[in-house]
Every structure is written in structure tokens, then in C-alpha cells.
Tab-separated table of C-alpha atoms in Angstrom:
chain	number	residue	atom	x	y	z
A	1	MET	CA	-15.791	31.608	-9.602
A	2	ASP	CA	-15.711	29.522	-12.806
A	3	LYS	CA	-17.505	26.189	-13.222
A	4	ALA	CA	-14.486	24.061	-12.316
A	5	GLU	CA	-13.932	26.097	-9.153
A	6	THR	CA	-17.612	25.747	-8.256
A	7	TRP	CA	-17.445	21.949	-8.527
A	8	ASP	CA	-14.098	21.905	-6.708
A	9	PHE	CA	-15.856	23.706	-3.868
A	10	CYS	CA	-18.714	21.154	-3.900
A	11	ALA	CA	-16.487	18.066	-4.132
A	12	PRO	CA	-16.071	17.393	-0.380
A	13	GLU	CA	-19.854	17.182	0.144
A	14	TYR	CA	-20.815	15.720	-3.230
A	15	GLU	CA	-20.727	12.060	-2.244
A	16	THR	CA	-22.837	12.620	0.862
A	17	LEU	CA	-25.413	14.808	-0.874
A	18	ALA	CA	-25.584	13.300	-4.366
A	19	LEU	CA	-24.995	9.597	-3.719
A	20	PRO	CA	-28.457	8.790	-2.286
A	21	VAL	CA	-30.188	10.352	-5.312
A	22	THR	CA	-27.773	9.647	-8.149
A	23	VAL	CA	-26.889	5.988	-7.622
A	24	PRO	CA	-30.486	4.656	-7.724
A	25	CYS	CA	-31.098	6.643	-10.932
A	26	ILE	CA	-27.919	5.363	-12.588
A	27	THR	CA	-28.715	1.816	-11.486
A	28	LYS	CA	-32.220	2.011	-12.968
A	29	LEU	CA	-30.840	3.421	-16.225
A	30	LEU	CA	-28.282	0.603	-16.524
A	31	GLU	CA	-31.025	-1.951	-15.832
A	32	GLN	CA	-33.273	-0.408	-18.495
A	33	VAL	CA	-30.551	-0.699	-21.160
A	34	SER	CA	-29.822	-4.312	-20.076
A	35	ILE	CA	-26.314	-3.684	-18.753
A	36	LEU	CA	-27.231	-4.557	-15.161
A	37	PRO	CA	-27.340	-7.059	-13.609
A	38	VAL	CA	-24.042	-8.479	-14.828
A	39	THR	CA	-23.904	-12.262	-15.008
A	40	VAL	CA	-21.597	-14.632	-16.842
A	41	SER	CA	-24.370	-15.533	-19.289
A	42	THR	CA	-25.608	-11.992	-19.984
A	43	ALA	CA	-22.506	-9.809	-19.688
A	44	GLN	CA	-21.730	-7.596	-22.633
A	45	THR	CA	-18.283	-6.233	-23.354
A	46	ILE	CA	-18.605	-2.581	-22.390
A	47	LYS	CA	-16.553	0.462	-23.295
A	48	ALA	CA	-17.953	3.408	-21.344
A	49	ILE	CA	-17.026	7.070	-21.455
A	50	ASP	CA	-18.225	8.886	-18.343
A	51	ILE	CA	-18.074	12.558	-19.351
A	52	ALA	CA	-18.505	14.981	-16.443
A	53	GLY	CA	-18.112	11.886	-14.265
A	54	GLY	CA	-18.182	13.847	-11.031
A	55	ALA	CA	-17.483	11.537	-8.125
A	56	GLY	CA	-17.371	8.483	-10.399
A	57	PHE	CA	-20.689	6.918	-9.426
A	58	LEU	CA	-21.346	5.465	-12.913
A	59	SER	CA	-17.788	4.201	-13.280
A	60	THR	CA	-17.858	2.660	-9.816
A	61	LEU	CA	-21.208	0.930	-10.374
A	62	LEU	CA	-20.032	-0.594	-13.645
A	63	GLY	CA	-16.659	-1.608	-12.239
A	64	GLU	CA	-18.153	-3.196	-9.135
A	65	ALA	CA	-20.859	-5.052	-11.075
A	66	TYR	CA	-18.357	-6.551	-13.502
A	67	SER	CA	-15.857	-7.265	-10.729
A	68	LYS	CA	-18.433	-9.118	-8.603
A	69	ALA	CA	-19.326	-11.247	-11.633
A	70	GLY	CA	-15.636	-12.034	-12.174
A	71	LEU	CA	-15.729	-10.265	-15.534
A	72	LEU	CA	-13.672	-7.134	-14.954
A	73	GLU	CA	-11.753	-7.824	-18.175
A	74	LYS	CA	-14.999	-7.191	-20.124
A	75	VAL	CA	-15.313	-3.544	-19.082
A	76	THR	CA	-13.243	-0.503	-20.004
A	77	ILE	CA	-14.184	2.809	-18.418
A	78	LEU	CA	-12.843	6.274	-19.174
A	79	SER	CA	-14.089	8.866	-16.714
A	80	SER	CA	-13.336	12.575	-16.877
A	81	ASP	CA	-14.418	15.779	-15.205
A	82	PHE	CA	-13.350	19.417	-15.488
A	83	SER	CA	-13.094	19.700	-11.705
A	84	PRO	CA	-9.675	18.566	-10.474
A	85	LYS	CA	-11.145	17.934	-7.006
A	86	MET	CA	-13.800	15.604	-8.427
A	87	VAL	CA	-11.120	13.700	-10.356
A	88	GLU	CA	-9.006	13.423	-7.188
A	89	PHE	CA	-12.043	12.158	-5.265
A	90	THR	CA	-12.769	9.502	-7.895
A	91	GLU	CA	-9.129	8.406	-7.956
A	92	ARG	CA	-9.145	8.009	-4.157
A	93	CYS	CA	-12.345	5.941	-4.286
A	94	PHE	CA	-10.906	3.637	-6.949
A	95	ALA	CA	-7.644	3.288	-5.023
A	96	ILE	CA	-9.542	2.261	-1.897
A	97	ARG	CA	-11.847	-0.197	-3.701
A	98	TRP	CA	-9.375	-1.813	-6.093
A	99	GLY	CA	-5.897	-0.796	-4.992
A	100	ILE	CA	-5.344	1.084	-8.234
């Protein structure tokens, strides 16, 4: 089994298992580099590349934070992963959240 196949196999359980650990860490990181919280007065224009984006936790956090602040036009996110199943999962999540 190659690496992409391994992550494809993990994709169905990834959100359930990784979300509780990963999201708080990503949130803390984004707070430490002054990207979060996003407000009208503090928002930076962001261009993010999420390499090995997995289930899209980083992309989703950024998108939701900017969207809630009414500043979605100030963020551009490119997310990629070598696992087709992870990419499909992320696409489904974005479609549900934002109708993309």
C-alpha cells in the first residue's frame, strides 16, 4: 500500500479521530501568528497554501473565520493532498458549508 492509498483508507475516520486534536492546535497556531481572531479592524489579506491539507481543517477554520467577519473576499486558500479520498472529503465539507 503506498502513502496515498494509506490515507485513502484512513479518510472515512479521519475527521472523527483527528478533529478533536488537530483543530485546537491549528487554532492556537493561527492565534499566535495574529491571524485569529478575524475582525474588521484587524483582518489581514491572507493567501494560504495548505499542503497535505488532509480533511481541510486549516482551510475550513480560515474560511469560517473570515466568513463570520464578513471578510471572505480577503482570504484565498489553496488546499491540496495526495490522497484523492481526503480531497473528496474536503470538497464535500466545503460544499455543505458554503454551497461551493
